[in-house]
CSV table of C-alpha atoms in Angstrom, one decimal:
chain,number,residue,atom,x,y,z
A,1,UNK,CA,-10.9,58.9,22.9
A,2,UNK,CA,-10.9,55.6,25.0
A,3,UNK,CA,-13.4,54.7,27.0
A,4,UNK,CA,-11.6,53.2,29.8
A,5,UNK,CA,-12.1,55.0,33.3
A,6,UNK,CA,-8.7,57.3,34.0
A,7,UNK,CA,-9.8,56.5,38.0
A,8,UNK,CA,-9.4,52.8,37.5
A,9,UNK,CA,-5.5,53.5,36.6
A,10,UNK,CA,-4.7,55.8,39.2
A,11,UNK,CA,-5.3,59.0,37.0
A,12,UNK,CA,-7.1,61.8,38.0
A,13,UNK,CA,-9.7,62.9,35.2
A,14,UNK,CA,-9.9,66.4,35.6
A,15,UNK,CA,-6.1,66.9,35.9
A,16,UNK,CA,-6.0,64.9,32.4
A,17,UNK,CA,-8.4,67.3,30.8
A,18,UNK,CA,-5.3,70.2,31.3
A,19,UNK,CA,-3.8,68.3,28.3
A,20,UNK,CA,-6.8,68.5,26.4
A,21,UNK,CA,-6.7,72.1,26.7
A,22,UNK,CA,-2.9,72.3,26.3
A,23,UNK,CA,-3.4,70.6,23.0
A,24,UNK,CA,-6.4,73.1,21.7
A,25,UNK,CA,-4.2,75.9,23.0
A,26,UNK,CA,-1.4,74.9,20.2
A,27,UNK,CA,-3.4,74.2,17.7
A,28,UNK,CA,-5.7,77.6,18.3
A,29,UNK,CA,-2.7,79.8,18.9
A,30,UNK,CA,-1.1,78.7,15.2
A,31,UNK,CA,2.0,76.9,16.5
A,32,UNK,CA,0.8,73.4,15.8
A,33,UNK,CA,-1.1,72.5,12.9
A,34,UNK,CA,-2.2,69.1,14.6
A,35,UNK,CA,-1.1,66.3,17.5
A,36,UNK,CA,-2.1,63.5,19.5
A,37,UNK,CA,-1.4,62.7,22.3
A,38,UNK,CA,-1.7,58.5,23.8
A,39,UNK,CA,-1.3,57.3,27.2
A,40,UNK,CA,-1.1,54.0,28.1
A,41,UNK,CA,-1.1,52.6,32.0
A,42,UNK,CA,-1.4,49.6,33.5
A,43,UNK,CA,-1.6,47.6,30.2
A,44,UNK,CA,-4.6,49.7,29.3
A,45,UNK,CA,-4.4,52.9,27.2
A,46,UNK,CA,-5.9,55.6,29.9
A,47,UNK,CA,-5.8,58.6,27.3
A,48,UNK,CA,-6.2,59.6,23.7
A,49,UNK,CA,-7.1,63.2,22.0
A,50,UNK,CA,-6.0,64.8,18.3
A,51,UNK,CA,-6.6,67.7,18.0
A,52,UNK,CA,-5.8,70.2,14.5
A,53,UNK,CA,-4.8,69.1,11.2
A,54,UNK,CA,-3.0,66.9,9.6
A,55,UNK,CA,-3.2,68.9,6.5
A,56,UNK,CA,-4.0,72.0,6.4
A,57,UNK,CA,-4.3,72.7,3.0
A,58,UNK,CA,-6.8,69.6,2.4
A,59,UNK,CA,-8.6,70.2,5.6
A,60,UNK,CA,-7.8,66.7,6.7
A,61,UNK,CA,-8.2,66.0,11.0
A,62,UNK,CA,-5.2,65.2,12.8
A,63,UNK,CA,-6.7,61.8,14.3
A,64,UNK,CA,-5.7,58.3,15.6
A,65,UNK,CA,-5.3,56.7,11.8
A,66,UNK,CA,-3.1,59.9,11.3
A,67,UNK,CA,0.3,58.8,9.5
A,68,UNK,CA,3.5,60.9,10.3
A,69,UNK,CA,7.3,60.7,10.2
A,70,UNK,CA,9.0,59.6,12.9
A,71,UNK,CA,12.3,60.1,11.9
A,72,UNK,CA,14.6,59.0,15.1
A,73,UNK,CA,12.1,57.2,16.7
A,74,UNK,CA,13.1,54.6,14.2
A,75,UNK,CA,16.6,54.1,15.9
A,76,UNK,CA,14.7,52.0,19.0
A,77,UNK,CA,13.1,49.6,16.5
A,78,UNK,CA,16.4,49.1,14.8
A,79,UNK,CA,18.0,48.7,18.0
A,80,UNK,CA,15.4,45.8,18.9
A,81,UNK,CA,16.1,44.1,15.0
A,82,UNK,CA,20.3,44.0,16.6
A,83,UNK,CA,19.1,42.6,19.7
A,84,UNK,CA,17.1,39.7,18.6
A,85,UNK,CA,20.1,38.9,16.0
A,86,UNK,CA,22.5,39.5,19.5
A,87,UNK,CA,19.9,36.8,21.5
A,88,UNK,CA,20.9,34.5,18.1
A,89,UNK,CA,24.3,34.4,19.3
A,90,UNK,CA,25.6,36.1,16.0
A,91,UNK,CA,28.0,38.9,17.7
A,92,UNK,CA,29.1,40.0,21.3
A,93,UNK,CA,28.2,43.5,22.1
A,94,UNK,CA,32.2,44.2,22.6
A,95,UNK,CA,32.8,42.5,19.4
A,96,UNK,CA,34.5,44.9,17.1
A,97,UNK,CA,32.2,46.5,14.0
A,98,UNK,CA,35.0,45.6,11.4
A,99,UNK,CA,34.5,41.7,12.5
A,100,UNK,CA,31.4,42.1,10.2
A,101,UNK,CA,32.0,45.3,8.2
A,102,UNK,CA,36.1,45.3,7.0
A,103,UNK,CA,35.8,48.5,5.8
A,104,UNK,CA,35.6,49.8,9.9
A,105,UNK,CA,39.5,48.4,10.3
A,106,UNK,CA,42.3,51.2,11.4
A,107,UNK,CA,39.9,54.0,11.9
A,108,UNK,CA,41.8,57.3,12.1
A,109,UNK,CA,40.3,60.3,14.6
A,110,UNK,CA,39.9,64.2,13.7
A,111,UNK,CA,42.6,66.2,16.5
A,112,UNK,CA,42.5,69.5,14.2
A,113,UNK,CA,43.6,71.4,11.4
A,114,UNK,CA,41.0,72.8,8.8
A,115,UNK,CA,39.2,72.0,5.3
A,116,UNK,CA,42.3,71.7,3.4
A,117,UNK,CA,44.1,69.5,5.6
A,118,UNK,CA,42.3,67.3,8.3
A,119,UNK,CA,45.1,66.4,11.3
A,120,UNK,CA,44.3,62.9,12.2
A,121,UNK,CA,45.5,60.1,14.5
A,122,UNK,CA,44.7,56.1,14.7
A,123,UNK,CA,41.9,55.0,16.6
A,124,UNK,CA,43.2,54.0,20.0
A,125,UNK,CA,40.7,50.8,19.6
A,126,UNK,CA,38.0,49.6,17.0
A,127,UNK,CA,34.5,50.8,17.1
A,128,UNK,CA,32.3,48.0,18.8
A,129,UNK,CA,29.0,47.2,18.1
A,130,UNK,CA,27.9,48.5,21.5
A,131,UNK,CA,29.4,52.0,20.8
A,132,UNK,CA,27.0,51.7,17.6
A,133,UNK,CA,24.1,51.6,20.1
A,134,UNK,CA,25.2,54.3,22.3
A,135,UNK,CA,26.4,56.5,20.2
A,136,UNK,CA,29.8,56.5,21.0
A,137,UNK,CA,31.4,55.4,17.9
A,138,UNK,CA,32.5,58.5,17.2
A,139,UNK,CA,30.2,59.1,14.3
A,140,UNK,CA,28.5,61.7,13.5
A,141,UNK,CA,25.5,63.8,11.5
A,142,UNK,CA,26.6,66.0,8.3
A,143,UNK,CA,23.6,68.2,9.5
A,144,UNK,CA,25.2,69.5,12.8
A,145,UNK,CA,27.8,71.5,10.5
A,146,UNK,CA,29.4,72.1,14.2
A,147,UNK,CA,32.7,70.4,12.9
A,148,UNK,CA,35.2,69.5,10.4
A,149,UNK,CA,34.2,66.1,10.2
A,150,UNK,CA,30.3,67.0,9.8
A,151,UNK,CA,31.2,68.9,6.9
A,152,UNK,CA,33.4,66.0,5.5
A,153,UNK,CA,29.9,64.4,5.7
A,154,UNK,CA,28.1,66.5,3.9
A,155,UNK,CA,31.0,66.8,0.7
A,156,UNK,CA,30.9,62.8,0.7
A,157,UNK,CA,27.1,63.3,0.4
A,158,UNK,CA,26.1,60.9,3.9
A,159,UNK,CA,22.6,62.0,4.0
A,160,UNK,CA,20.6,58.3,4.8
A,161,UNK,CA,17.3,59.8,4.3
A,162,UNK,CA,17.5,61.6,1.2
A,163,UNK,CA,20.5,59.5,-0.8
A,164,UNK,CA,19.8,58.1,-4.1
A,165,UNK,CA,22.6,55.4,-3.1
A,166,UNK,CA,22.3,51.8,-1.5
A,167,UNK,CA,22.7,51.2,2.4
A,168,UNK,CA,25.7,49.5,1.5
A,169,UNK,CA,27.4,51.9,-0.5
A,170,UNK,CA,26.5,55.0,2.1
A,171,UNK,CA,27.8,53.1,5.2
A,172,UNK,CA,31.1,52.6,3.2
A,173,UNK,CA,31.6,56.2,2.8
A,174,UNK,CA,31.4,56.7,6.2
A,175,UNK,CA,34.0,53.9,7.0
A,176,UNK,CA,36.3,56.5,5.2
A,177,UNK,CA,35.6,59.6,7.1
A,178,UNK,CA,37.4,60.3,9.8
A,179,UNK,CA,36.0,60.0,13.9
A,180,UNK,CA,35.0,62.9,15.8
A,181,UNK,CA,36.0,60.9,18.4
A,182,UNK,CA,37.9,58.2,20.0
A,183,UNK,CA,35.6,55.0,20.1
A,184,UNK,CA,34.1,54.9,23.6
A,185,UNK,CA,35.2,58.6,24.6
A,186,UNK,CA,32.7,60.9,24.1
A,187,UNK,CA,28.6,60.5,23.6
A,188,UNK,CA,27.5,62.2,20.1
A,189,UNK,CA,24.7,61.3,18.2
A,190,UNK,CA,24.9,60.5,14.5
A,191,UNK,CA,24.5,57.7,12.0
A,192,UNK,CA,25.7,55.0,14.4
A,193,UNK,CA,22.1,53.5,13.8
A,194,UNK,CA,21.9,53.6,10.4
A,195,UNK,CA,25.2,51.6,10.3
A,196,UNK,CA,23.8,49.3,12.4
A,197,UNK,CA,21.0,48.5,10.0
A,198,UNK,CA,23.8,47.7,7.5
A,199,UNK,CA,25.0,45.4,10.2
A,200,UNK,CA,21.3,43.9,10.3
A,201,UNK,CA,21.1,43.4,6.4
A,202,UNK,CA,25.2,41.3,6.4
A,203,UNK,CA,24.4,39.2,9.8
A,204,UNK,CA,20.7,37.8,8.7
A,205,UNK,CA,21.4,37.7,4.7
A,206,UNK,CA,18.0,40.1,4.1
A,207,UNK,CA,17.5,43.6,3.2
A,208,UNK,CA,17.3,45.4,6.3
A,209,UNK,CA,13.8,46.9,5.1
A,210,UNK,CA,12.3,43.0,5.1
A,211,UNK,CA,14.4,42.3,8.3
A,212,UNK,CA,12.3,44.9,10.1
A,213,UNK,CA,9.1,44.8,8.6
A,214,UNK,CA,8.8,40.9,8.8
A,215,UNK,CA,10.9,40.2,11.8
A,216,UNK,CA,9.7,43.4,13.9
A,217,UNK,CA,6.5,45.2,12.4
A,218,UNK,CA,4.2,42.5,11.7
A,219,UNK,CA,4.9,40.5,14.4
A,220,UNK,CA,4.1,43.6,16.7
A,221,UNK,CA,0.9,44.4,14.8
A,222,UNK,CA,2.6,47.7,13.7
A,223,UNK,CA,0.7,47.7,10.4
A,224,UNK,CA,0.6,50.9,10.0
A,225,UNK,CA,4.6,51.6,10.0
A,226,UNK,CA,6.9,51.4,7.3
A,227,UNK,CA,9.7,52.9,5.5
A,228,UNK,CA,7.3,54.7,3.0
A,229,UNK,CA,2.7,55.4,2.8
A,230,UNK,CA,1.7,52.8,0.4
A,231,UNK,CA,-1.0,54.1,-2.4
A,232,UNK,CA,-4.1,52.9,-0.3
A,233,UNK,CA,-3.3,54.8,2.8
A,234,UNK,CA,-2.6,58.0,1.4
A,235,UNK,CA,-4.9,60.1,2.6
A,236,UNK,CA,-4.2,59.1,6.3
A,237,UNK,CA,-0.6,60.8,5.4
A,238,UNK,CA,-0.3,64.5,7.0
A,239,UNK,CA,1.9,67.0,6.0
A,240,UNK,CA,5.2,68.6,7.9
A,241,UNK,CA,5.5,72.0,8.4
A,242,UNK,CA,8.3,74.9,9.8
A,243,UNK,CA,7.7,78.1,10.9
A,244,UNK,CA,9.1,80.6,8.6
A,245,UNK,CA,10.2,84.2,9.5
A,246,UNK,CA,7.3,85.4,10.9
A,247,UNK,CA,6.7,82.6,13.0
A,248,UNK,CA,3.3,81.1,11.0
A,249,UNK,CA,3.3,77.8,9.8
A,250,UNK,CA,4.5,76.5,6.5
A,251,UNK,CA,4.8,73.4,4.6
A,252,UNK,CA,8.3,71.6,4.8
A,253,UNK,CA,7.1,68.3,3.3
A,254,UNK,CA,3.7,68.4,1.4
A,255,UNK,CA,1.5,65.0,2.4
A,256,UNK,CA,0.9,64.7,-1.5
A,257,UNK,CA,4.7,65.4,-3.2
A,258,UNK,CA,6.3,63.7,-0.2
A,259,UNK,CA,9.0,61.2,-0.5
A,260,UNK,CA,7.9,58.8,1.5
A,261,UNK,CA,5.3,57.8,-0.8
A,262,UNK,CA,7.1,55.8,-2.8
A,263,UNK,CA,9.7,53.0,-1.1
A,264,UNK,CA,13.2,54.5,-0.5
A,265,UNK,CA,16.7,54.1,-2.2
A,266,UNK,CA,17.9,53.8,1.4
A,267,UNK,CA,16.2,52.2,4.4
A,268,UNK,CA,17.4,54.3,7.3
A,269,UNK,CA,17.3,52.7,10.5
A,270,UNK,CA,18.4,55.9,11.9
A,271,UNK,CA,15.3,57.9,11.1
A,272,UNK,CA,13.5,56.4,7.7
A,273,UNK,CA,10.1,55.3,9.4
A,274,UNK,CA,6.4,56.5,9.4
A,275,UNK,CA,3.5,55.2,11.0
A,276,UNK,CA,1.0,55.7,13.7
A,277,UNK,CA,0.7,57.1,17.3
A,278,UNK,CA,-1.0,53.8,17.9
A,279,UNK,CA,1.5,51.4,16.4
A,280,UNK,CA,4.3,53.2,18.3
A,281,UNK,CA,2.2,52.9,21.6
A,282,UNK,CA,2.4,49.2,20.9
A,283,UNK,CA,5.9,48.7,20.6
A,284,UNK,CA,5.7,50.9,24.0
A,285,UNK,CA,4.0,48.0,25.3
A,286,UNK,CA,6.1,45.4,24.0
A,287,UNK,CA,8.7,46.9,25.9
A,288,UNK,CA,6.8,47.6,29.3
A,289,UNK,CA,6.1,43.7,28.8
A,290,UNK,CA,10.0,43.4,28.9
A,291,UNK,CA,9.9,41.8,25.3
A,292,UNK,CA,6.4,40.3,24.6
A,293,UNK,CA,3.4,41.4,23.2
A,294,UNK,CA,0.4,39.9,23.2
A,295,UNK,CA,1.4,36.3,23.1
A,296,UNK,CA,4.1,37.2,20.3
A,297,UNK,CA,8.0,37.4,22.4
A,298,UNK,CA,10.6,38.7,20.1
A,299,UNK,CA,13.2,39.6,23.3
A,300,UNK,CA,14.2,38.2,26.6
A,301,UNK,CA,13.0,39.8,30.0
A,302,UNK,CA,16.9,40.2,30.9
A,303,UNK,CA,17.9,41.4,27.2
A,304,UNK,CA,15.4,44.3,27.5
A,305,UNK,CA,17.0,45.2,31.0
A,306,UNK,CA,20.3,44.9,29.4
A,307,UNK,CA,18.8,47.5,26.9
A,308,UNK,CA,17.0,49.8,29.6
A,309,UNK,CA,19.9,50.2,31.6
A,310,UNK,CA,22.6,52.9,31.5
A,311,UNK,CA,25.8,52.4,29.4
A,312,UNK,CA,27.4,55.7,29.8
A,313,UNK,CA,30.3,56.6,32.1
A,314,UNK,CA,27.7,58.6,34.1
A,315,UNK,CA,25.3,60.9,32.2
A,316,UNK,CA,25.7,62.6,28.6
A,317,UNK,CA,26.8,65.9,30.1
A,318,UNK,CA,30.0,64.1,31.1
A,319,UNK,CA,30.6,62.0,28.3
A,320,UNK,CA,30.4,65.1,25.3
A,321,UNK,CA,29.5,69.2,24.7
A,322,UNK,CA,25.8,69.3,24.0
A,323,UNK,CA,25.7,69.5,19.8
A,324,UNK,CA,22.2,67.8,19.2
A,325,UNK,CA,20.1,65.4,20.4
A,326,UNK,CA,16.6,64.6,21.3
A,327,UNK,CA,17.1,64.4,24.7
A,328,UNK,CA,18.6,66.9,27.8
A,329,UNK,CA,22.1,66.0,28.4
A,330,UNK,CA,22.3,66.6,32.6
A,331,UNK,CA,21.1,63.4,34.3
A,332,UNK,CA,20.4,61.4,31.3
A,333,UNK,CA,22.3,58.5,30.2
A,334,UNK,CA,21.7,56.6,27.3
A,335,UNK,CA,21.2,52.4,27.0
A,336,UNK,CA,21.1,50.6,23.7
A,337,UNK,CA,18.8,52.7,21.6
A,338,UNK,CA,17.2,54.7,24.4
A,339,UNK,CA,17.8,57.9,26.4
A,340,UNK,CA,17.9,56.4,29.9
A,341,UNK,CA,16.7,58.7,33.0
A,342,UNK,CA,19.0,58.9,35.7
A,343,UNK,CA,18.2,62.0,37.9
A,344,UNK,CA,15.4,63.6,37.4
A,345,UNK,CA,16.7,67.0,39.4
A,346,UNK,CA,19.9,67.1,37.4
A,347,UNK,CA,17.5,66.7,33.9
A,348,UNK,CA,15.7,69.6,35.5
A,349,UNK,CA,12.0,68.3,34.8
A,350,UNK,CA,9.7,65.9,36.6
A,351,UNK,CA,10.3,61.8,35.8
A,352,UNK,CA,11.5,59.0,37.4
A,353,UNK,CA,15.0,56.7,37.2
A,354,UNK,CA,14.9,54.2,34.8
A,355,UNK,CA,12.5,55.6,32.5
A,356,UNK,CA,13.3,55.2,28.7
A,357,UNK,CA,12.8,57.6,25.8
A,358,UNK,CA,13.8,59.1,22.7
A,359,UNK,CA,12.5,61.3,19.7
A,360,UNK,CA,11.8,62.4,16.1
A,361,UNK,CA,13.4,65.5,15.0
A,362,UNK,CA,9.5,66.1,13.4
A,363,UNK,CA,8.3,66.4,17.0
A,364,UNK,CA,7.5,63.1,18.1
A,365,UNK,CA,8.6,61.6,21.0
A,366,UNK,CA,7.9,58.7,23.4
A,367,UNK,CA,9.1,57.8,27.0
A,368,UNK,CA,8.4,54.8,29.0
A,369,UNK,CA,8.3,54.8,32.8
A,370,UNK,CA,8.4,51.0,33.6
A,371,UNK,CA,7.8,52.0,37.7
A,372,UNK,CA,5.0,53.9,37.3
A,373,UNK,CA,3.6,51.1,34.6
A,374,UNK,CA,3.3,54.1,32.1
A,375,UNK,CA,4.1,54.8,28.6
A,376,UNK,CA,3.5,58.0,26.2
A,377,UNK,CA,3.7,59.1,22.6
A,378,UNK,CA,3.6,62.4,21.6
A,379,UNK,CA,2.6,63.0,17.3
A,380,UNK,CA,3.0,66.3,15.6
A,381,UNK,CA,4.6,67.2,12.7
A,382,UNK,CA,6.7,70.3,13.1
A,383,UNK,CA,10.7,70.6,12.6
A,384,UNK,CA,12.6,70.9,14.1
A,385,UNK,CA,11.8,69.4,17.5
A,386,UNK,CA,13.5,72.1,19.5
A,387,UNK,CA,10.9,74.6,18.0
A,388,UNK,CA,8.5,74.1,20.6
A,389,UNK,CA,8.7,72.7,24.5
A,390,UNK,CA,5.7,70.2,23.9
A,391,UNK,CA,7.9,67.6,25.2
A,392,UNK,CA,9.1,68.9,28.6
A,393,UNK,CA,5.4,70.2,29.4
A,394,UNK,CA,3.8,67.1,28.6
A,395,UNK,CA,5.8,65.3,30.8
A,396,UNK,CA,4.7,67.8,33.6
A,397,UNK,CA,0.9,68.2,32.5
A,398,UNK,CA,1.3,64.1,32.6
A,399,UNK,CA,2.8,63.2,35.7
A,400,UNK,CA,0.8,65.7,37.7
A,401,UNK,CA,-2.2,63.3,36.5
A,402,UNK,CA,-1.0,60.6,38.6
A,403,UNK,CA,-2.3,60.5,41.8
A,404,UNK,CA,-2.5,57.1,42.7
């Protein structure tokens, strides 16, 4: 809990309290086992209860030292490791992706036919870096199993988070899939980011793993957040949980037999992170401060705009059918490695334009509201994240706070 005076930031006290009980509420009623919830405005962090359990089963408290997966809200930080080598001068955003990975040259797109035989045509154009970043590509996840070319995924075993094989040798095999898509056509989400950390790993000559953690992480003072829970910090670790038929909670990835104890095969830029609600909350900050954090500038003012601001051909909803995502497709666009707010009454729930977000399919989420000087980062551990609307009602139960 901080103790810096709500008043003092233009928050009302009382009407932060209703999160407080929101959060008991959860955790009381069975349907969260713990969260945390962090506020930060005006520079200084307004906000901060945990409430539940990290781990049931051991009985340990959901609390600010609390390590959890974050899973997609990795893609931002790899997003922010392309844009510093971008500032470099080592690729234009329209530059095509087979410039710098050959095996992306003569694309073919899925147009129909079935398992046996896939009915494909040549990619009108190459995939560009930028399409990486908005997820345009025309990528996509093996998990949706919504089409042919998801389940193409799946039989050439594209799975970044659980693979046994290197980065390089997984982004190959999806150079030889097939596009859902034609490049710059349609918005779909999918591995676009973890190709992109490939990218990362050929332009700077490191493992994209060493790129983040000493060119991103550290210099951030995001100590807590990594690509695996080294031995010493173990017991900060909580566990994820599902509901199973009858709606009670159950363990999807024990804290103790967990695989992201141990460093991983693949570094997933995509979704491979853990960490804490308060390391995330800085990098919230770094980009409220437009690329700088406390003394330490790893971005331009003017590249974090160029990052912020909408890249779509108006919102998602025009630009692809909703498949999955962790953001409303009506009057949100997206920018380079964040869902970007464009209408608040279109995306049917309270915000403002400009404000920047994006989630973990575990249940985490942030968003950023640069006008109203506020940032938020929302930690459970629950998949998936559509299970419960903790997202949409925080963003209510938070904005009605403000009454400055």
């Amino acid at each position: 809990m901080t103790d810096t005076d709500p008043r003092g930031l233009g928050l009302c006290p009382e009407r932060l309290e209703r999160i407080d009980a929101w959060m008991r509420r959860y955790v009381d009623e069975g349907r969260l086992a713990g969260l945390s919830v962090s506020l930060l405005r005006r520079g200084q962090t307004a906000f901060f209860r945990a409430h539940g359990k990290a781990d049931i089963a051991r009985d340990r408290p959901f609390g600010p030292e609390t390590i959890a997966r974050i899973y997609s809200m990795t893609k931002p930080l790899t997003s922010v490791a392309v844009m510093m080598l971008y500032e470099e001068g080592r690729f234009q955003l329209d530059d095509p992706l087979s410039c710098f990975l050959p095996e992306f040259a003569e694309m073919r797109v899925a147009v129909g036919g079935n398992r046996v035989k896939l009915d494909t045509v040549p990619a009108q154009r190459a995939i560009t870096i930028r399409d990486l970043l908005t997820h345009t590509s025309g990528l996509t996840y093996g998990f949706m199993e919504a089409t042919l070319v998801d389940a193409l995924y799946r039989v050439a075993g594209i799975d970044f988070q659980t693979s046994d094989h290197a980065l390089a040798d997984l982004v190959a095999r999806v150079a030889r899939q097939p596009l859902l898509a034609q490049p710059g056509a349609e918005w779909n989400y999918s591995v676009s980011t973890d190709v992109l950390g490939h990218l990362v790993a050929v332009l700077s000559g490191m493992e994209f793993s060493d790129f983040l953690r000493e060119r991103v992480l550290k210099p951030l003072g995001m100590n807590d957040t990594d690509f695996f829970v080294p031995d010493d910090k173990r017991e900060r670790f909580a566990a994820n949980y599902v509901f199973d038929r009858t709606g009670r909670l159950k363990i999807y990835d024990d804290a103790e037999g967990s695989r992201f104890l141990s460093p991983p095969p693949v570094a997933s830029g995509g979704g491979g992170l853990v960490g804490t609600a308060a390391d995330y909350l800085r990098f919230c900050r770094f980009i409220l401060n437009k690329g700088e954090l406390d003394g330490v500038r790893l971005l331009g003012r003017k590249t974090v705009e160029l990052m912020t601001a909408n890249h779509l051909d108006g919102d998602m909803a025009a630009m692809g059918q909703p498949r999955f995502s962790e953001s409303s497709y009506a009057g949100v666009g997206f920018g380079l490695g964040f869902s970007v707010m464009l209408d608040p009454a279109r995306a049917q729930i309270i915000g403002t334009p400009g404000e920047v977000a994006w989630g973990g399919l575990a249940s985490t989420s942030f968003w950023i509201d640069p006008a109203e000087e506020l940032a938020v980062v929302l930690f459970a551990q629950l998949i998936p994240s559509s299970a419960l609307p903790i997202r949409r009602e925080l963003r209510v139960l938070t904005y009605a706070a403000l009454v400055d």
